[in-house]
Amino acid sequence: MTAIDWNRLATRARRGRRVRSALLLAFLTLVSLPVILPFFWVVVISVSARTGGVEAAVLWKACAVLVPCVLAYAGVHTFIASVRARIIAGLLLGGLCLIGLYVLIGADLHLNNYRFLVNPNLIEDIRGAATIGGQFPWVWEAFGNSLLVALTSMTLKVIVATLAGYYLSRFAFRGRSFFLQSLLLLEVFHPWMLTIPIFLVIFWVGLLNTLSGPILVLTVIDLPFYIFIMKGFFDAVPWDIEMSAMTDGATRRQAFRHVVLPQVRGGIIAISVLGFIKGWEEYVFVTALRTGNSYWVMSTYLYYVAEDVMGVDYGLVAAVSVFYMLPSLLLYLFLQKYLTQLTLGGVKG
C-alpha cells in the first residue's frame, strides 16, 4: 500500500488556493478599473487643475503611478496575513507612490483648489468682491450640518432598530408575522415617491427649513430595513445563553445588555456605518425640505459649486468632491469587515 505524502498534498492545496485567489483578484481588478479610474482622476484633478483646466497627460501619468500601487497593496493585503507586514508594505508603497508622483507630475501639483477650507468667502473668491456675502456659506458650516444629520439619524436608527429587532426576535405576539411582512413591503416603495406627502407633513408639524425634518425622515425611511437586519442578528444568538444569565439571577434588561448585545456588536457597527453614510450623502430630502438657503449641507454645497453660473472651476469641484467623500471612505475602510456581516445577518433573518 502506497503511503500518502500529506505534506505534498498540503503544499499543492495551498498553491491551488493562492492561484485561485490571484485569478479572482485579477478578474476583480479588470472589472473594477472603469469604476476606480474616475475616482483617481478626481483626486488628481483636485491637486493639479488650474484655471485653464488640466491636461490629459497629467491624469494618465498620475494613474500610471496610482493604479499599480493600489493593485500591489491589494495583493499584499490578500496574500500576507501579518498585520505588521501589511502596514510596512503599505508605508513603503505609499512612499514609492509619492516619489513617483513627484517625479512625473511634481511641477503640476498644488493645493490652491483646497482654498475653500480656509477661505470663508468662497463666493467672493470665485466671482469677485462685488458678490461678498453671497449664497455660499463657509464649507465648515455645511460640514457641521452634514455631520449633525448623519450622526443624529444614525443614533436614532441604531437605537430603534436594535430594540425593535430584539423584541421581534424574542417575543411572540399577535400580528408579528404581518408586521414582519409589512417591513419587507415598505422596502418595495421608493422613498422619492413620497416626497410631496412628506413635504406636506413636515410643513404641517412646523419642521420645514430645519435640520430636524431631514433627520426624522431619513430615520423613518431606513428603519424597516435595519430592523429586519437586526432581527437576523438576534435570531443567531442562542436563547440558552440568555436563559442561563436569567437563571443565575440577572434581570431581562441585564441579560439583554450584558449577554445579548455583545453578541450582535457586528450588526450594530454595520448598520451604524451604513446609517452614517446614508445620512452623510443625502441630497434629495435635505433639498426638498427647505425653501431658499435656510441651511446647507455638504451635498447641496457641492451641487452649487458645480452649477456656478460664472463657469465651472473643475479643480475646485474636484477638491470639494474629495473632501465630501473622505469621511465616508475612511469610515468604510476602517470598518469594512463588519459590513460583510450585514449580509450574513440578513440571510440568517
Short mmCIF file of C-alpha atoms in Angstrom, two decimals:
data_model
loop_
_atom_site.label_atom_id
_atom_site.label_comp_id
_atom_site.label_asym_id
_atom_site.label_seq_id
_atom_site.Cartn_x
_atom_site.Cartn_y
_atom_site.Cartn_z
CA MET A 1 0.00 0.00 0.00
CA THR A 2 1.45 3.33 -1.10
CA ALA A 3 1.99 5.87 1.68
CA ILE A 4 0.25 9.18 1.24
CA ASP A 5 2.52 12.20 1.17
CA TRP A 6 0.41 14.60 3.23
CA ASN A 7 2.98 17.40 3.06
CA ARG A 8 2.93 17.32 -0.74
CA LEU A 9 -0.88 17.36 -0.78
CA ALA A 10 -0.96 20.26 1.65
CA THR A 11 1.54 22.19 -0.46
CA ARG A 12 -0.49 21.51 -3.60
CA ALA A 13 -3.67 22.66 -1.87
CA ARG A 14 -2.03 25.89 -0.69
CA ARG A 15 -0.65 26.53 -4.16
CA GLY A 16 -4.05 25.95 -5.73
CA ARG A 17 -5.71 28.28 -3.23
CA ARG A 18 -3.19 31.02 -4.00
CA VAL A 19 -3.68 30.58 -7.75
CA ARG A 20 -7.44 30.84 -7.38
CA SER A 21 -7.08 33.92 -5.19
CA ALA A 22 -4.74 35.51 -7.73
CA LEU A 23 -7.12 34.79 -10.61
CA LEU A 24 -10.05 36.17 -8.64
CA LEU A 25 -8.06 39.30 -7.74
CA ALA A 26 -7.07 39.78 -11.38
CA PHE A 27 -10.68 39.41 -12.53
CA LEU A 28 -11.98 41.84 -9.92
CA THR A 29 -9.24 44.30 -10.86
CA LEU A 30 -10.18 44.25 -14.53
CA VAL A 31 -13.87 44.80 -13.89
CA SER A 32 -13.12 47.49 -11.28
CA LEU A 33 -10.83 49.65 -13.40
CA PRO A 34 -13.68 51.53 -15.15
CA VAL A 35 -15.02 52.41 -11.69
CA ILE A 36 -11.71 53.14 -9.96
CA LEU A 37 -10.15 55.34 -12.64
CA PRO A 38 -12.71 58.19 -12.32
CA PHE A 39 -12.01 58.37 -8.56
CA PHE A 40 -8.27 58.60 -9.24
CA TRP A 41 -8.92 61.30 -11.81
CA VAL A 42 -10.96 63.34 -9.33
CA VAL A 43 -8.13 63.21 -6.79
CA VAL A 44 -5.52 64.14 -9.40
CA ILE A 45 -7.63 66.99 -10.79
CA SER A 46 -8.11 68.37 -7.27
CA VAL A 47 -4.35 68.76 -6.78
CA SER A 48 -3.30 69.67 -10.31
CA ALA A 49 -6.06 71.55 -12.16
CA ARG A 50 -5.67 75.27 -12.69
CA THR A 51 -8.00 77.91 -14.07
CA GLY A 52 -7.47 76.69 -17.61
CA GLY A 53 -8.24 73.06 -16.73
CA VAL A 54 -5.97 70.05 -16.52
CA GLU A 55 -4.03 68.25 -19.23
CA ALA A 56 -4.95 64.66 -20.04
CA ALA A 57 -1.27 63.70 -19.92
CA VAL A 58 -1.16 64.66 -16.24
CA LEU A 59 -4.11 62.37 -15.48
CA TRP A 60 -2.63 59.38 -17.26
CA LYS A 61 0.82 59.87 -15.73
CA ALA A 62 -0.72 60.02 -12.25
CA CYS A 63 -2.83 56.91 -12.90
CA ALA A 64 0.27 55.10 -14.17
CA VAL A 65 1.64 55.51 -10.63
CA LEU A 66 -1.53 55.24 -8.52
CA VAL A 67 -3.10 52.17 -10.12
CA PRO A 68 -0.05 49.85 -9.77
CA CYS A 69 0.48 50.98 -6.17
CA VAL A 70 -3.15 50.29 -5.25
CA LEU A 71 -3.11 46.92 -7.00
CA ALA A 72 0.15 46.00 -5.30
CA TYR A 73 -1.29 46.85 -1.90
CA ALA A 74 -4.42 44.82 -2.71
CA GLY A 75 -2.19 41.85 -3.48
CA VAL A 76 -0.25 42.34 -0.24
CA HIS A 77 -3.50 42.55 1.71
CA THR A 78 -4.73 39.35 0.08
CA PHE A 79 -1.67 37.12 0.39
CA ILE A 80 0.01 38.40 3.59
CA ALA A 81 -1.71 37.60 6.87
CA SER A 82 0.58 39.55 9.20
CA VAL A 83 -0.87 42.94 10.15
CA ARG A 84 2.59 44.36 10.78
CA ALA A 85 3.79 43.25 7.36
CA ARG A 86 0.73 44.84 5.76
CA ILE A 87 1.42 48.14 7.50
CA ILE A 88 5.08 48.13 6.49
CA ALA A 89 4.20 47.24 2.89
CA GLY A 90 1.54 49.96 2.83
CA LEU A 91 4.01 52.58 4.05
CA LEU A 92 6.62 51.51 1.51
CA LEU A 93 4.13 51.53 -1.35
CA GLY A 94 2.81 54.90 -0.21
CA GLY A 95 6.33 56.34 -0.18
CA LEU A 96 7.07 54.94 -3.65
CA CYS A 97 3.77 56.34 -4.88
CA LEU A 98 4.58 59.84 -3.61
CA ILE A 99 8.07 59.70 -5.13
CA GLY A 100 6.66 58.58 -8.49
CA LEU A 101 4.03 61.33 -8.50
CA TYR A 102 6.64 63.94 -7.64
CA VAL A 103 8.94 62.79 -10.45
CA LEU A 104 6.25 62.60 -13.15
CA ILE A 105 3.89 65.47 -12.30
CA GLY A 106 5.60 67.30 -9.46
CA ALA A 107 5.59 70.60 -11.37
CA ASP A 108 1.81 70.46 -11.77
CA LEU A 109 0.92 69.70 -8.15
CA HIS A 110 -0.54 72.42 -5.92
CA LEU A 111 -3.17 72.85 -3.19
CA ASN A 112 -4.81 76.04 -4.42
CA ASN A 113 -8.06 74.20 -5.18
CA TYR A 114 -8.46 73.45 -1.47
CA ARG A 115 -8.61 77.13 -0.59
CA PHE A 116 -12.28 76.71 0.36
CA LEU A 117 -11.12 75.03 3.59
CA VAL A 118 -9.57 78.26 4.89
CA ASN A 119 -11.47 80.90 2.93
CA PRO A 120 -14.93 81.63 4.40
CA ASN A 121 -15.83 83.90 1.42
CA LEU A 122 -15.56 81.41 -1.42
CA ILE A 123 -18.21 83.20 -3.47
CA GLU A 124 -16.13 86.38 -3.36
CA ASP A 125 -13.03 84.42 -4.41
CA ILE A 126 -14.87 82.96 -7.41
CA ARG A 127 -16.90 85.92 -8.67
CA GLY A 128 -15.17 88.96 -7.23
CA ALA A 129 -15.50 91.38 -4.31
CA ALA A 130 -18.87 92.69 -5.54
CA THR A 131 -20.54 89.44 -4.51
CA ILE A 132 -19.36 89.39 -0.91
CA GLY A 133 -21.97 87.92 1.38
CA GLY A 134 -23.43 85.83 -1.45
CA GLN A 135 -25.17 82.50 -1.30
CA PHE A 136 -22.17 80.31 -0.38
CA PRO A 137 -21.50 79.74 3.32
CA TRP A 138 -18.17 78.57 4.69
CA VAL A 139 -17.67 74.90 3.94
CA TRP A 140 -17.25 74.08 7.63
CA GLU A 141 -20.83 75.21 8.28
CA ALA A 142 -22.09 72.74 5.69
CA PHE A 143 -19.72 70.11 7.06
CA GLY A 144 -21.06 70.56 10.59
CA ASN A 145 -24.68 70.34 9.40
CA SER A 146 -23.95 67.15 7.44
CA LEU A 147 -22.20 65.68 10.46
CA LEU A 148 -25.19 66.55 12.66
CA VAL A 149 -27.66 64.96 10.23
CA ALA A 150 -25.54 61.82 9.79
CA LEU A 151 -24.75 61.24 13.47
CA THR A 152 -28.24 62.02 14.79
CA SER A 153 -30.08 59.91 12.23
CA MET A 154 -27.55 57.10 12.73
CA THR A 155 -28.06 57.13 16.51
CA LEU A 156 -31.85 57.06 16.21
CA LYS A 157 -31.73 54.24 13.66
CA VAL A 158 -29.38 52.11 15.76
CA ILE A 159 -31.37 52.53 18.99
CA VAL A 160 -34.79 51.88 17.49
CA ALA A 161 -33.65 49.09 15.16
CA THR A 162 -31.79 47.28 17.96
CA LEU A 163 -34.69 47.38 20.40
CA ALA A 164 -37.29 46.52 17.75
CA GLY A 165 -35.15 43.71 16.32
CA TYR A 166 -34.69 42.19 19.77
CA TYR A 167 -38.42 42.35 20.51
CA LEU A 168 -39.35 40.77 17.17
CA SER A 169 -36.75 38.04 17.66
CA ARG A 170 -37.54 37.09 21.26
CA PHE A 171 -41.27 37.73 21.78
CA ALA A 172 -44.30 36.16 20.13
CA PHE A 173 -47.29 38.49 19.85
CA ARG A 174 -50.40 38.75 17.76
CA GLY A 175 -49.71 40.21 14.33
CA ARG A 176 -45.98 39.50 14.45
CA SER A 177 -45.87 37.78 11.04
CA PHE A 178 -47.95 40.53 9.47
CA PHE A 179 -45.63 43.16 10.94
CA LEU A 180 -42.54 41.44 9.52
CA GLN A 181 -44.19 41.17 6.11
CA SER A 182 -45.09 44.85 6.30
CA LEU A 183 -41.44 45.74 6.91
CA LEU A 184 -40.46 43.99 3.70
CA LEU A 185 -43.40 45.53 1.82
CA LEU A 186 -42.30 49.03 2.79
CA GLU A 187 -38.96 48.43 1.09
CA VAL A 188 -40.78 47.95 -2.25
CA PHE A 189 -41.80 51.60 -2.45
CA HIS A 190 -39.06 54.05 -3.30
CA PRO A 191 -38.95 56.91 -0.76
CA TRP A 192 -38.74 59.52 -3.53
CA MET A 193 -42.33 58.61 -4.43
CA LEU A 194 -43.37 60.07 -1.07
CA THR A 195 -41.53 63.37 -1.41
CA ILE A 196 -44.65 65.54 -1.75
CA PRO A 197 -46.62 63.89 1.12
CA ILE A 198 -43.51 64.04 3.32
CA PHE A 199 -43.07 67.74 2.47
CA LEU A 200 -46.67 68.46 3.46
CA VAL A 201 -46.36 66.55 6.74
CA ILE A 202 -43.11 68.30 7.63
CA PHE A 203 -44.73 71.65 6.80
CA TRP A 204 -47.80 70.95 8.96
CA VAL A 205 -45.72 69.93 12.00
CA GLY A 206 -43.55 73.05 11.67
CA LEU A 207 -40.22 71.39 10.83
CA LEU A 208 -39.76 72.89 7.37
CA ASN A 209 -36.41 74.66 6.89
CA THR A 210 -34.92 72.89 9.90
CA LEU A 211 -32.46 70.02 10.11
CA SER A 212 -34.90 68.08 12.31
CA GLY A 213 -37.11 67.40 9.28
CA PRO A 214 -34.49 65.54 7.18
CA ILE A 215 -33.20 63.74 10.28
CA LEU A 216 -36.63 62.31 11.14
CA VAL A 217 -37.43 61.46 7.52
CA LEU A 218 -34.14 59.62 6.98
CA THR A 219 -34.63 57.73 10.24
CA VAL A 220 -38.15 56.57 9.44
CA ILE A 221 -37.39 55.61 5.83
CA ASP A 222 -34.40 53.39 6.69
CA LEU A 223 -35.81 51.80 9.85
CA PRO A 224 -37.68 48.85 8.22
CA PHE A 225 -34.51 47.55 6.59
CA TYR A 226 -32.37 48.00 9.70
CA ILE A 227 -34.98 46.37 11.96
CA PHE A 228 -35.11 43.34 9.69
CA ILE A 229 -31.32 43.08 9.67
CA MET A 230 -31.01 43.35 13.47
CA LYS A 231 -33.70 40.72 13.91
CA GLY A 232 -31.49 38.38 11.87
CA PHE A 233 -28.56 39.02 14.18
CA PHE A 234 -30.64 38.44 17.31
CA ASP A 235 -32.04 35.22 15.82
CA ALA A 236 -28.45 33.95 15.54
CA VAL A 237 -27.88 34.38 19.29
CA PRO A 238 -28.85 31.15 21.12
CA TRP A 239 -31.75 31.54 23.51
CA ASP A 240 -29.98 29.29 26.01
CA ILE A 241 -27.30 31.92 26.68
CA GLU A 242 -29.88 34.47 27.72
CA MET A 243 -31.84 31.95 29.78
CA SER A 244 -28.66 30.93 31.62
CA ALA A 245 -28.00 34.52 32.60
CA MET A 246 -31.56 34.95 33.85
CA THR A 247 -31.34 31.67 35.75
CA ASP A 248 -28.23 32.98 37.52
CA GLY A 249 -30.22 35.96 38.79
CA ALA A 250 -29.90 38.55 36.03
CA THR A 251 -32.97 40.53 35.02
CA ARG A 252 -34.21 40.58 31.44
CA ARG A 253 -32.67 44.00 30.96
CA GLN A 254 -29.32 42.95 32.40
CA ALA A 255 -29.25 39.81 30.24
CA PHE A 256 -30.01 41.92 27.17
CA ARG A 257 -27.33 44.49 27.95
CA HIS A 258 -24.51 42.26 29.20
CA VAL A 259 -25.10 38.99 27.33
CA VAL A 260 -27.05 39.57 24.12
CA LEU A 261 -25.78 42.97 22.96
CA PRO A 262 -22.08 41.91 22.84
CA GLN A 263 -23.12 39.02 20.57
CA VAL A 264 -24.65 41.38 17.98
CA ARG A 265 -21.94 44.03 18.12
CA GLY A 266 -21.01 43.35 14.49
CA GLY A 267 -24.56 44.05 13.35
CA ILE A 268 -24.77 47.27 15.35
CA ILE A 269 -21.50 48.52 13.86
CA ALA A 270 -22.62 47.53 10.36
CA ILE A 271 -25.93 49.41 10.46
CA SER A 272 -24.15 52.32 12.16
CA VAL A 273 -21.74 52.63 9.24
CA LEU A 274 -24.49 52.35 6.64
CA GLY A 275 -26.71 54.77 8.57
CA PHE A 276 -23.91 57.34 8.81
CA ILE A 277 -23.04 57.07 5.11
CA LYS A 278 -26.71 57.36 4.11
CA GLY A 279 -27.16 60.48 6.24
CA TRP A 280 -23.88 62.00 5.10
CA GLU A 281 -24.62 61.55 1.39
CA GLU A 282 -28.31 62.52 1.49
CA TYR A 283 -29.35 65.14 -1.05
CA VAL A 284 -32.99 64.68 -2.03
CA PHE A 285 -34.73 65.27 1.29
CA VAL A 286 -32.29 67.85 2.66
CA THR A 287 -33.03 69.84 -0.51
CA ALA A 288 -36.78 69.17 -0.76
CA LEU A 289 -37.50 70.05 2.87
CA ARG A 290 -36.09 73.56 2.72
CA THR A 291 -37.05 76.76 0.93
CA GLY A 292 -34.24 79.09 -0.01
CA ASN A 293 -30.92 78.71 1.77
CA SER A 294 -32.15 78.20 5.33
CA TYR A 295 -29.42 75.56 5.93
CA TRP A 296 -26.57 74.00 3.99
CA VAL A 297 -25.12 70.50 3.96
CA MET A 298 -22.18 69.11 2.00
CA SER A 299 -24.31 67.65 -0.79
CA THR A 300 -26.01 70.99 -1.53
CA TYR A 301 -22.69 72.81 -1.18
CA LEU A 302 -21.11 70.54 -3.81
CA TYR A 303 -24.13 70.96 -6.10
CA TYR A 304 -23.96 74.75 -6.11
CA VAL A 305 -20.18 74.75 -6.56
CA ALA A 306 -20.59 72.54 -9.63
CA GLU A 307 -23.51 74.61 -11.00
CA ASP A 308 -21.84 78.01 -10.77
CA VAL A 309 -23.26 80.27 -13.49
CA MET A 310 -19.93 82.07 -13.93
CA GLY A 311 -18.27 78.92 -15.29
CA VAL A 312 -17.29 75.69 -13.61
CA ASP A 313 -13.94 75.59 -11.84
CA TYR A 314 -13.22 71.87 -12.28
CA GLY A 315 -10.29 71.90 -9.88
CA LEU A 316 -12.46 73.41 -7.14
CA VAL A 317 -15.30 70.95 -7.83
CA ALA A 318 -12.87 68.02 -7.65
CA ALA A 319 -11.38 69.29 -4.39
CA VAL A 320 -14.82 69.70 -2.79
CA SER A 321 -15.75 66.21 -4.04
CA VAL A 322 -12.66 64.68 -2.41
CA PHE A 323 -13.37 66.48 0.85
CA TYR A 324 -17.03 65.39 0.65
CA MET A 325 -16.35 61.68 0.16
CA LEU A 326 -13.39 61.45 2.56
CA PRO A 327 -15.34 60.80 5.84
CA SER A 328 -17.49 58.02 4.43
CA LEU A 329 -14.50 56.46 2.64
CA LEU A 330 -12.37 56.41 5.80
CA LEU A 331 -15.24 55.00 7.84
CA TYR A 332 -15.82 52.27 5.28
CA LEU A 333 -12.13 51.31 5.14
CA PHE A 334 -11.74 51.10 8.92
CA LEU A 335 -14.94 49.08 9.47
CA GLN A 336 -15.12 47.11 6.22
CA LYS A 337 -15.05 43.69 7.89
CA TYR A 338 -18.25 44.46 9.80
CA LEU A 339 -20.15 45.38 6.64
CA THR A 340 -19.79 41.83 5.35
CA GLN A 341 -21.65 40.68 8.46
CA LEU A 342 -24.64 42.76 7.38
CA THR A 343 -25.37 40.32 4.55
CA LEU A 344 -24.92 37.37 6.88
CA GLY A 345 -27.37 38.88 9.34
CA GLY A 346 -29.93 39.40 6.60
CA VAL A 347 -29.57 35.79 5.42
CA LYS A 348 -29.95 34.45 8.94
CA GLY A 349 -33.09 36.54 9.34
#
